[in-house]
Every structure is written in C-alpha cells, then in structure tokens.
C-alpha positions as a Python dict, from the first residue, in 0.01 Angstrom:
ca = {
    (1, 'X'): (0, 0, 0),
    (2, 'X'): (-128, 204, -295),
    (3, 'X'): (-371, 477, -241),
    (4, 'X'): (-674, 309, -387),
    (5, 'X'): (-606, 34, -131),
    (6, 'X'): (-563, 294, 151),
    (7, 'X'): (-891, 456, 50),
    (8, 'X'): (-1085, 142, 36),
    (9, 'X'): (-966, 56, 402),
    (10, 'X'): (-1128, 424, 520),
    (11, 'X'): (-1400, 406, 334),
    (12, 'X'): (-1489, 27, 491),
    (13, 'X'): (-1404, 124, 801),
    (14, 'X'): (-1636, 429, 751),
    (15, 'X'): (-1866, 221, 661),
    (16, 'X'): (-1856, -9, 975),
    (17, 'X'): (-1854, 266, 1230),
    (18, 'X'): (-2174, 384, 1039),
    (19, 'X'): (-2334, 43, 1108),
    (20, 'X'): (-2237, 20, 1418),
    (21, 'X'): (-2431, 309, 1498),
    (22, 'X'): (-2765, 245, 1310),
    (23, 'X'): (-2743, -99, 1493),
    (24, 'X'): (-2681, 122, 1867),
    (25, 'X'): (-2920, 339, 1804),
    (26, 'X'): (-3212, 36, 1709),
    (27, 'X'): (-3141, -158, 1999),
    (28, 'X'): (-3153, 173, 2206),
    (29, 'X'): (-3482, 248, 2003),
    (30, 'X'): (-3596, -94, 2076),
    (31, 'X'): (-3540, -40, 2441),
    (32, 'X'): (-3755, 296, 2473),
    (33, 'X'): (-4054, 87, 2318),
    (34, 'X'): (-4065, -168, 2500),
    (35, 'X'): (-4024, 33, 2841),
    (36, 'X'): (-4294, 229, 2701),
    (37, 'X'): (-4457, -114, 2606),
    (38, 'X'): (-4422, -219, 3013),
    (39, 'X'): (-4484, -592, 2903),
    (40, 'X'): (-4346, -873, 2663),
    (41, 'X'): (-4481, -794, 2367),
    (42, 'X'): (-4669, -1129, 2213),
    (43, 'X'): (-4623, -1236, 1836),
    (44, 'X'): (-4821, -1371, 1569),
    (45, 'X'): (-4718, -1681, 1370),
    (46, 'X'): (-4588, -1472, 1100),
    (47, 'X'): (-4369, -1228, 1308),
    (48, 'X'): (-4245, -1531, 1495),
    (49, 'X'): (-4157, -1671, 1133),
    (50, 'X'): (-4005, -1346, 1003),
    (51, 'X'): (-3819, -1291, 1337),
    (52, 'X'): (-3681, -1628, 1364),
    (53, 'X'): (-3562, -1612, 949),
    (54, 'X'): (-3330, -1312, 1016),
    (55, 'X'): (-3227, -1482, 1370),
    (56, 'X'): (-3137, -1826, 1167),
    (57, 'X'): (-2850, -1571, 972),
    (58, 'X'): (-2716, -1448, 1274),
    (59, 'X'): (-2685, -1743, 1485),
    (60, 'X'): (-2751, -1810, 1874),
    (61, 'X'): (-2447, -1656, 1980),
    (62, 'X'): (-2467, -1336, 1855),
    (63, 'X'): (-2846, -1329, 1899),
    (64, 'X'): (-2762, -1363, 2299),
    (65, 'X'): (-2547, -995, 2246),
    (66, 'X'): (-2838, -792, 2047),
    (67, 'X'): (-3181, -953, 2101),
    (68, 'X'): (-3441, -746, 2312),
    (69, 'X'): (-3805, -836, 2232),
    (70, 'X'): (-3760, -1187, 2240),
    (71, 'X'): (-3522, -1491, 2343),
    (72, 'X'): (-3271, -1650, 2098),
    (73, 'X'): (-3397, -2000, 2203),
    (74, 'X'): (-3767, -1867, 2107),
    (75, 'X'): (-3679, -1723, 1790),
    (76, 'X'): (-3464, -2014, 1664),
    (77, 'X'): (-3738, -2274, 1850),
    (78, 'X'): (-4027, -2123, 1646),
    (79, 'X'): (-3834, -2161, 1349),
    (80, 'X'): (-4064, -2411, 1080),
    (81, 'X'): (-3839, -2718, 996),
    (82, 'X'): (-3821, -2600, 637),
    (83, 'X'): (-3571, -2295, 774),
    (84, 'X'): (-3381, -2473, 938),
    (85, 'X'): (-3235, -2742, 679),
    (86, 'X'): (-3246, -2467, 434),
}
C-alpha cells in the first residue's frame, strides 16, 4: 500500500465518522422536536411527496433504523406512482 492509498483510506474513513455524526446528532435533533412537538406531527401533500422521494433512495429497511416523524410504510405508501417506477 502506497501512501496516497493509505491517505485516501483516513481521509474516507474521516469522512464517514463525520457523517455518522451529523446523521446522530439529526435524529437526536429530531427527537427533541418532536418531544417538544408532544403529538404526530401531520403533513401536507408536498412534504409527504418530498419525504417519501428521499425515503424511495434509502429503502424500507434502513428507513425502519432512522425514521422518527413518520412510518416507512407511510412514506413509501404516499409515494405518487410516477416515483416509484422511476
């Protein structure tokens, strides 16, 4: 292993750990809002439709691991047919 091949392994996994903790700290984030929320929160048709674009990327599975605000099976449900056979 070279050293431009040893620093691109640190820096990538750098860059994952980094991740990691933007995506720990929005789902904690996430959490504090919606206790401070003390209900479900309810979404428009185009939140739903936003929402349920990024969820189509991620897949059920992983949604089931990191979703808060709102189930997989409603996020991928209100997806409109044209997402899905995108």
């Amino acid at each position: 292993m070279n050293h431009l091949q040893f620093f691109l392994i640190c820096l990538a996994g750098w860059i994952n750990r980094h991740q990691q903790n933007v995506i720990e700290y929005l789902q904690e984030e996430i959490k504090v809002l919606r206790e401070q929320l003390g209900k479900q929160p309810r979404f428009n048709d185009d939140q739903r439709r936003r929402l349920a674009a990024k969820a189509k990327k991620i897949g059920l599975k992983h949604l089931k691991e990191i979703t808060n605000l709102a189930t997989p099976r409603t996020l991928l449900a209100s997806m409109p047919v044209s997402l899905i056979y995108k």
